[in-house]
Amino acid sequence: MLQIENLTKAYGNRSVLQDLTLNISSGEIYGLLGPNGAGKTTTINILCNLLRADSGKITINNLPISEETKSLIGVAPQENLLYKSLSCEENLNFFAQIYGLDRKQRRYQVRQCLKSVNLMDRASSPVESLSGGMQRRLNIAVALVHQPKLVILDEPTTGLDIEARYEVWELILGLKAQGITILLTTHLLDEAERLCDRIGIIKDGKVLVEGSLTELQKVIPAEEVIFVKTVEEEKAIVRGKECGFTPRRYGSDLAFWLPNSLDLKEIILCFDNISIDSIARYPVRLEHIYVEVTQQGAKHLGR
C-alpha cells in the first residue's frame, strides 16, 4: 500500500530524515514511534504532499506522491480539525464538499461515517456539546469521509481518559477489520502494543528497528525483565551481574534483563543477604525495547 524509499529532508544544515525506508502492507496497522523531533511529522507532511522531500521515493497504491494521491489519504491530526459551532453532520458534509463529493455521495458518506464512529445519535449535536472522546471519533470520521485507502492517525488518544481511549481503540480495530490501512503515531506504547501489526522506531530521521512486537522482543537478549527495589543498589548490581543478569535503569528504577526465565526462588536466592524490598517480574515489553533502541541506538543492538 505505502512504500517509502530512501527519503531525505533537511532544513538548512539540520538533517531531519536520513534515508528513511519503510513499507506498509494493505490492511495493516503500522505504528511509527519515536521521540519528539525524530521526523514523524515531517514524514506525514511529505506523504500528504504538503512538503517536498529532498530525495527519495514514495508510492501509495503504486502511484507516486502527487496532487492526485491526496484523495487516497485521510488524516486525523493530533489537534481536532472541527468547527465547534457546527453539528457532527455539518462538519462531515463540509469536509466531504472539500473532497469534491457530490450531494448524493455526501449524504451517503456522512451517514456511513457517523455509523462507523458510533455517532449517529449525535448527528445534529454541535461539536462543542460532545465529550473529548466523541470529538476524537468525529475527527477520525472526517479522515474517512472520502473513502481513502490510507488513514494517518496522529496521536489519536492524546489527552483522553481511559474509557475514551478504549472507545477510540475499538474504533481503530474496527477500521482495520474493514480493510483500511492505518499509519499510527503515538507516544502511548501500550496503545502501539495493543493495536499495531508492525512497529517502526525512528530517531534522527532513521528507522532503527522494525517488525511485529514478537520480532522486536528479540532486540533485547532477555526472556523477562525484573525490577528490584533495594537500598543496596550497588551490591544488587554486582550480584545480578554475577548471576548473568544485565542491569538497566528505567528512570530511577533498577531493573535486570534475565537471559532465561527463572523460578522466583532462584531470583531471590541470587540476591541473598541483600536487603530487598520487592521484586517485580515482567515480560519484555515495548517500553523496554523503545528505551533501549532510542537511548543506545541500533548499532548497540547489533542491527
CSV table of C-alpha atoms in Angstrom, one decimal:
chain,number,residue,atom,x,y,z
A,1,MET,CA,0.0,0.0,0.0
A,2,LEU,CA,2.7,2.5,1.1
A,3,GLN,CA,6.3,2.3,0.1
A,4,ILE,CA,8.9,4.9,1.3
A,5,GLU,CA,12.4,4.5,-0.1
A,6,ASN,CA,15.5,6.4,1.0
A,7,LEU,CA,13.6,9.6,2.0
A,8,THR,CA,15.7,12.5,2.9
A,9,LYS,CA,14.8,16.0,4.1
A,10,ALA,CA,16.9,18.8,5.6
A,11,TYR,CA,16.2,22.3,6.9
A,12,GLY,CA,19.4,24.2,6.2
A,13,ASN,CA,22.2,22.2,7.9
A,14,ARG,CA,19.8,20.3,10.0
A,15,SER,CA,19.0,16.8,8.7
A,16,VAL,CA,15.5,15.7,9.6
A,17,LEU,CA,15.1,12.5,7.5
A,18,GLN,CA,18.1,10.3,6.6
A,19,ASP,CA,17.3,7.6,4.0
A,20,LEU,CA,14.1,6.7,5.7
A,21,THR,CA,12.7,3.5,4.3
A,22,LEU,CA,9.6,1.6,5.3
A,23,ASN,CA,6.7,-0.4,3.7
A,24,ILE,CA,3.2,-0.7,4.9
A,25,SER,CA,1.1,-3.5,3.6
A,26,SER,CA,-2.6,-3.2,2.7
A,27,GLY,CA,-4.9,-3.6,5.6
A,28,GLU,CA,-2.3,-3.4,8.4
A,29,ILE,CA,-1.9,-1.0,11.3
A,30,TYR,CA,1.7,0.3,11.3
A,31,GLY,CA,2.9,2.2,14.3
A,32,LEU,CA,5.6,4.8,13.7
A,33,LEU,CA,7.2,5.6,17.1
A,34,GLY,CA,10.0,7.9,18.1
A,35,PRO,CA,10.9,10.8,20.3
A,36,ASN,CA,9.9,14.4,19.6
A,37,GLY,CA,12.0,15.6,16.6
A,38,ALA,CA,12.5,12.1,15.2
A,39,GLY,CA,11.0,13.1,11.9
A,40,LYS,CA,7.4,11.7,12.2
A,41,THR,CA,5.6,15.0,11.4
A,42,THR,CA,7.9,15.7,8.5
A,43,THR,CA,7.2,12.3,7.1
A,44,ILE,CA,3.5,12.8,7.4
A,45,ASN,CA,3.7,16.2,5.7
A,46,ILE,CA,5.6,14.7,2.8
A,47,LEU,CA,3.1,11.9,2.5
A,48,CYS,CA,0.3,14.4,2.3
A,49,ASN,CA,2.2,16.4,-0.4
A,50,LEU,CA,2.4,19.4,1.9
A,51,LEU,CA,6.2,19.3,2.0
A,52,ARG,CA,8.7,18.3,-0.7
A,53,ALA,CA,11.4,15.8,0.1
A,54,ASP,CA,15.0,16.5,-0.9
A,55,SER,CA,15.3,13.0,-2.3
A,56,GLY,CA,13.7,9.6,-2.2
A,57,LYS,CA,10.6,7.9,-3.5
A,58,ILE,CA,7.1,7.4,-2.1
A,59,THR,CA,4.3,5.5,-3.7
A,60,ILE,CA,0.8,4.9,-2.5
A,61,ASN,CA,-1.3,2.2,-4.1
A,62,ASN,CA,1.5,2.0,-6.7
A,63,LEU,CA,1.2,5.7,-7.5
A,64,PRO,CA,3.9,8.3,-6.9
A,65,ILE,CA,3.1,11.0,-4.5
A,66,SER,CA,1.3,13.9,-6.3
A,67,GLU,CA,-1.8,16.1,-6.1
A,68,GLU,CA,-3.7,13.0,-7.4
A,69,THR,CA,-2.7,10.9,-4.5
A,70,LYS,CA,-4.1,13.3,-1.9
A,71,SER,CA,-7.6,11.7,-2.2
A,72,LEU,CA,-6.0,8.3,-1.3
A,73,ILE,CA,-5.0,9.6,2.1
A,74,GLY,CA,-7.1,10.6,5.1
A,75,VAL,CA,-5.5,12.4,8.0
A,76,ALA,CA,-6.7,12.7,11.6
A,77,PRO,CA,-4.3,15.2,13.2
A,78,GLN,CA,-3.4,15.4,16.8
A,79,GLU,CA,-5.5,18.7,17.1
A,80,ASN,CA,-9.1,18.1,16.1
A,81,LEU,CA,-10.0,19.8,12.8
A,82,LEU,CA,-13.6,20.5,13.8
A,83,TYR,CA,-15.9,23.5,13.7
A,84,LYS,CA,-17.3,23.5,17.2
A,85,SER,CA,-20.4,25.5,16.5
A,86,LEU,CA,-21.4,23.2,13.7
A,87,SER,CA,-23.1,19.8,14.2
A,88,CYS,CA,-21.3,16.5,13.5
A,89,GLU,CA,-23.3,16.1,10.3
A,90,GLU,CA,-22.5,19.6,9.1
A,91,ASN,CA,-18.7,19.1,9.8
A,92,LEU,CA,-18.6,15.9,7.8
A,93,ASN,CA,-20.7,17.5,5.0
A,94,PHE,CA,-18.3,20.4,4.8
A,95,PHE,CA,-15.2,18.3,4.5
A,96,ALA,CA,-16.9,16.0,2.0
A,97,GLN,CA,-17.5,19.0,-0.2
A,98,ILE,CA,-13.8,19.9,0.0
A,99,TYR,CA,-13.0,16.5,-1.3
A,100,GLY,CA,-15.4,17.0,-4.2
A,101,LEU,CA,-18.2,14.6,-3.3
A,102,ASP,CA,-21.5,15.3,-5.0
A,103,ARG,CA,-24.7,15.7,-2.9
A,104,LYS,CA,-25.7,12.1,-3.2
A,105,GLN,CA,-22.2,10.9,-2.3
A,106,ARG,CA,-22.0,13.3,0.6
A,107,ARG,CA,-25.4,12.2,2.1
A,108,TYR,CA,-24.4,8.5,1.9
A,109,GLN,CA,-20.8,9.0,3.2
A,110,VAL,CA,-21.8,11.3,6.1
A,111,ARG,CA,-24.2,8.7,7.3
A,112,GLN,CA,-21.8,5.8,6.9
A,113,CYS,CA,-19.0,7.7,8.7
A,114,LEU,CA,-21.3,8.6,11.6
A,115,LYS,CA,-22.3,5.0,11.9
A,116,SER,CA,-18.6,3.8,11.8
A,117,VAL,CA,-17.7,6.1,14.7
A,118,ASN,CA,-20.9,5.4,16.6
A,119,LEU,CA,-22.2,8.9,16.5
A,120,MET,CA,-25.4,8.6,14.5
A,121,ASP,CA,-27.5,9.6,17.6
A,122,ARG,CA,-25.4,12.8,17.8
A,123,ALA,CA,-25.6,13.7,14.1
A,124,SER,CA,-27.4,17.0,14.9
A,125,SER,CA,-25.4,17.9,18.0
A,126,PRO,CA,-22.9,20.7,17.9
A,127,VAL,CA,-19.3,19.6,18.3
A,128,GLU,CA,-18.9,21.8,21.4
A,129,SER,CA,-21.5,19.6,23.2
A,130,LEU,CA,-19.6,16.4,22.6
A,131,SER,CA,-17.2,14.7,25.1
A,132,GLY,CA,-13.5,14.6,24.3
A,133,GLY,CA,-13.7,11.0,23.1
A,134,MET,CA,-16.6,11.8,20.8
A,135,GLN,CA,-14.7,14.7,19.3
A,136,ARG,CA,-11.8,12.4,18.6
A,137,ARG,CA,-14.0,9.9,17.0
A,138,LEU,CA,-15.6,12.6,14.8
A,139,ASN,CA,-12.1,13.8,13.9
A,140,ILE,CA,-11.3,10.3,12.6
A,141,ALA,CA,-14.6,10.3,10.8
A,142,VAL,CA,-13.5,13.4,8.9
A,143,ALA,CA,-10.5,11.5,7.7
A,144,LEU,CA,-12.7,8.7,6.4
A,145,VAL,CA,-15.4,10.8,4.7
A,146,HIS,CA,-13.8,10.5,1.2
A,147,GLN,CA,-13.1,6.7,1.5
A,148,PRO,CA,-9.3,6.9,1.5
A,149,LYS,CA,-7.0,3.9,1.0
A,150,LEU,CA,-4.6,5.0,3.8
A,151,VAL,CA,-5.6,6.7,7.0
A,152,ILE,CA,-3.0,8.5,9.1
A,153,LEU,CA,-3.8,8.8,12.8
A,154,ASP,CA,-1.5,11.2,14.6
A,155,GLU,CA,-1.7,10.7,18.4
A,156,PRO,CA,-5.3,9.7,18.2
A,157,THR,CA,-5.9,9.3,22.0
A,158,THR,CA,-3.7,12.1,23.4
A,159,GLY,CA,-5.5,13.8,26.3
A,160,LEU,CA,-8.3,11.3,26.6
A,161,ASP,CA,-9.4,9.5,29.7
A,162,ILE,CA,-9.0,5.7,29.8
A,163,GLU,CA,-12.7,5.0,28.9
A,164,ALA,CA,-12.5,7.3,25.8
A,165,ARG,CA,-9.2,5.7,24.8
A,166,TYR,CA,-10.8,2.3,24.8
A,167,GLU,CA,-13.6,3.6,22.6
A,168,VAL,CA,-11.1,5.0,20.1
A,169,TRP,CA,-9.0,1.8,20.2
A,170,GLU,CA,-12.2,-0.2,19.4
A,171,LEU,CA,-12.9,2.2,16.5
A,172,ILE,CA,-9.4,1.8,15.1
A,173,LEU,CA,-9.6,-2.0,15.2
A,174,GLY,CA,-13.0,-1.8,13.5
A,175,LEU,CA,-11.4,0.2,10.7
A,176,LYS,CA,-8.7,-2.5,10.3
A,177,ALA,CA,-11.5,-5.1,10.1
A,178,GLN,CA,-12.9,-3.1,7.2
A,179,GLY,CA,-9.6,-3.5,5.4
A,180,ILE,CA,-8.4,0.1,5.9
A,181,THR,CA,-4.7,0.6,6.1
A,182,ILE,CA,-3.6,2.7,9.0
A,183,LEU,CA,-0.4,4.6,9.8
A,184,LEU,CA,-0.5,5.4,13.6
A,185,THR,CA,1.8,7.7,15.5
A,186,THR,CA,1.7,7.6,19.3
A,187,HIS,CA,3.7,8.2,22.4
A,188,LEU,CA,1.5,5.7,24.3
A,189,LEU,CA,3.4,2.4,24.0
A,190,ASP,CA,0.6,0.3,25.4
A,191,GLU,CA,-1.5,1.7,22.6
A,192,ALA,CA,1.0,0.6,20.0
A,193,GLU,CA,1.3,-2.9,21.6
A,194,ARG,CA,-2.5,-3.3,21.6
A,195,LEU,CA,-3.2,-2.0,18.1
A,196,CYS,CA,-0.2,-2.4,15.7
A,197,ASP,CA,0.6,-5.3,13.5
A,198,ARG,CA,4.1,-3.9,13.0
A,199,ILE,CA,6.0,-1.1,14.6
A,200,GLY,CA,8.9,1.0,13.4
A,201,ILE,CA,11.0,3.0,15.9
A,202,ILE,CA,12.7,6.1,14.4
A,203,LYS,CA,15.3,8.5,15.7
A,204,ASP,CA,17.1,11.3,13.9
A,205,GLY,CA,15.2,10.5,10.8
A,206,LYS,CA,16.2,6.9,10.6
A,207,VAL,CA,14.3,3.6,11.2
A,208,LEU,CA,16.3,1.9,13.9
A,209,VAL,CA,14.3,-1.2,14.2
A,210,GLU,CA,11.1,-2.5,12.7
A,211,GLY,CA,8.8,-5.5,13.0
A,212,SER,CA,6.0,-7.2,14.9
A,213,LEU,CA,6.1,-7.0,18.7
A,214,THR,CA,7.3,-10.6,18.8
A,215,GLU,CA,10.1,-9.7,16.4
A,216,LEU,CA,11.0,-6.6,18.3
A,217,GLN,CA,11.2,-8.5,21.6
A,218,LYS,CA,14.2,-10.3,20.1
A,219,VAL,CA,16.1,-7.0,20.0
A,220,ILE,CA,16.6,-7.4,23.8
A,221,PRO,CA,18.6,-10.5,24.8
A,222,ALA,CA,16.2,-11.3,27.7
A,223,GLU,CA,13.4,-13.7,28.4
A,224,GLU,CA,12.0,-11.3,31.1
A,225,VAL,CA,12.7,-8.1,33.0
A,226,ILE,CA,12.7,-7.9,36.8
A,227,PHE,CA,12.5,-4.6,38.8
A,228,VAL,CA,14.3,-4.7,42.1
A,229,LYS,CA,13.7,-2.2,44.9
A,230,THR,CA,16.6,-2.1,47.4
A,231,VAL,CA,18.6,0.4,49.4
A,232,GLU,CA,21.7,-1.6,48.5
A,233,GLU,CA,21.6,-1.0,44.7
A,234,GLU,CA,25.3,-1.2,44.1
A,235,LYS,CA,25.5,-4.6,45.8
A,236,ALA,CA,22.4,-5.8,43.9
A,237,ILE,CA,24.0,-4.7,40.6
A,238,VAL,CA,27.2,-6.6,41.4
A,239,ARG,CA,25.3,-9.7,42.5
A,240,GLY,CA,23.0,-9.5,39.5
A,241,LYS,CA,26.0,-9.4,37.1
A,242,GLU,CA,27.5,-12.4,38.8
A,243,CYS,CA,24.2,-14.3,38.2
A,244,GLY,CA,24.3,-13.4,34.5
A,245,PHE,CA,21.7,-10.6,34.7
A,246,THR,CA,22.1,-7.3,32.7
A,247,PRO,CA,21.4,-4.3,34.8
A,248,ARG,CA,19.3,-1.4,33.3
A,249,ARG,CA,17.8,1.8,34.5
A,250,TYR,CA,14.3,2.8,33.6
A,251,GLY,CA,14.0,6.3,35.1
A,252,SER,CA,15.0,5.9,38.8
A,253,ASP,CA,14.1,2.2,38.8
A,254,LEU,CA,16.7,-0.5,38.9
A,255,ALA,CA,15.9,-3.4,36.5
A,256,PHE,CA,17.7,-6.5,35.2
A,257,TRP,CA,17.4,-8.4,32.0
A,258,LEU,CA,17.2,-12.2,32.6
A,259,PRO,CA,18.6,-14.3,29.8
A,260,ASN,CA,16.3,-17.2,30.9
A,261,SER,CA,13.1,-17.4,32.9
A,262,LEU,CA,13.8,-18.5,36.4
A,263,ASP,CA,11.7,-19.5,39.4
A,264,LEU,CA,11.1,-16.7,41.8
A,265,LYS,CA,13.0,-18.7,44.4
A,266,GLU,CA,16.1,-18.7,42.2
A,267,ILE,CA,15.9,-15.0,41.6
A,268,ILE,CA,15.5,-14.3,45.3
A,269,LEU,CA,18.5,-16.6,46.0
A,270,CYS,CA,20.6,-14.6,43.6
A,271,PHE,CA,20.2,-11.5,45.9
A,272,ASP,CA,20.7,-13.5,49.1
A,273,ASN,CA,22.0,-11.4,52.0
A,274,ILE,CA,21.0,-8.1,50.3
A,275,SER,CA,18.1,-6.1,51.7
A,276,ILE,CA,15.4,-6.4,49.1
A,277,ASP,CA,12.1,-4.5,49.5
A,278,SER,CA,10.4,-6.0,46.4
A,279,ILE,CA,11.0,-7.8,43.1
A,280,ALA,CA,8.5,-7.4,40.2
A,281,ARG,CA,8.7,-9.6,37.1
A,282,TYR,CA,7.5,-8.6,33.6
A,283,PRO,CA,7.8,-9.9,30.1
A,284,VAL,CA,9.9,-7.9,27.7
A,285,ARG,CA,7.5,-5.1,26.7
A,286,LEU,CA,7.6,-2.4,24.0
A,287,GLU,CA,8.6,0.3,26.6
A,288,HIS,CA,11.8,-1.7,27.4
A,289,ILE,CA,12.6,-2.1,23.7
A,290,TYR,CA,11.8,1.6,22.9
A,291,VAL,CA,14.0,2.9,25.7
A,292,GLU,CA,16.9,0.7,24.7
A,293,VAL,CA,16.7,1.5,21.0
A,294,THR,CA,16.3,5.2,21.3
A,295,GLN,CA,18.9,5.6,24.0
A,296,GLN,CA,21.5,3.1,22.8
A,297,GLY,CA,20.8,3.0,19.1
A,298,ALA,CA,20.5,0.2,16.6
A,299,LYS,CA,24.3,-0.3,16.3
A,300,HIS,CA,24.5,-1.2,20.0
A,301,LEU,CA,21.7,-3.7,19.5
A,302,GLY,CA,23.5,-5.4,16.6
A,303,ARG,CA,21.4,-4.0,13.9
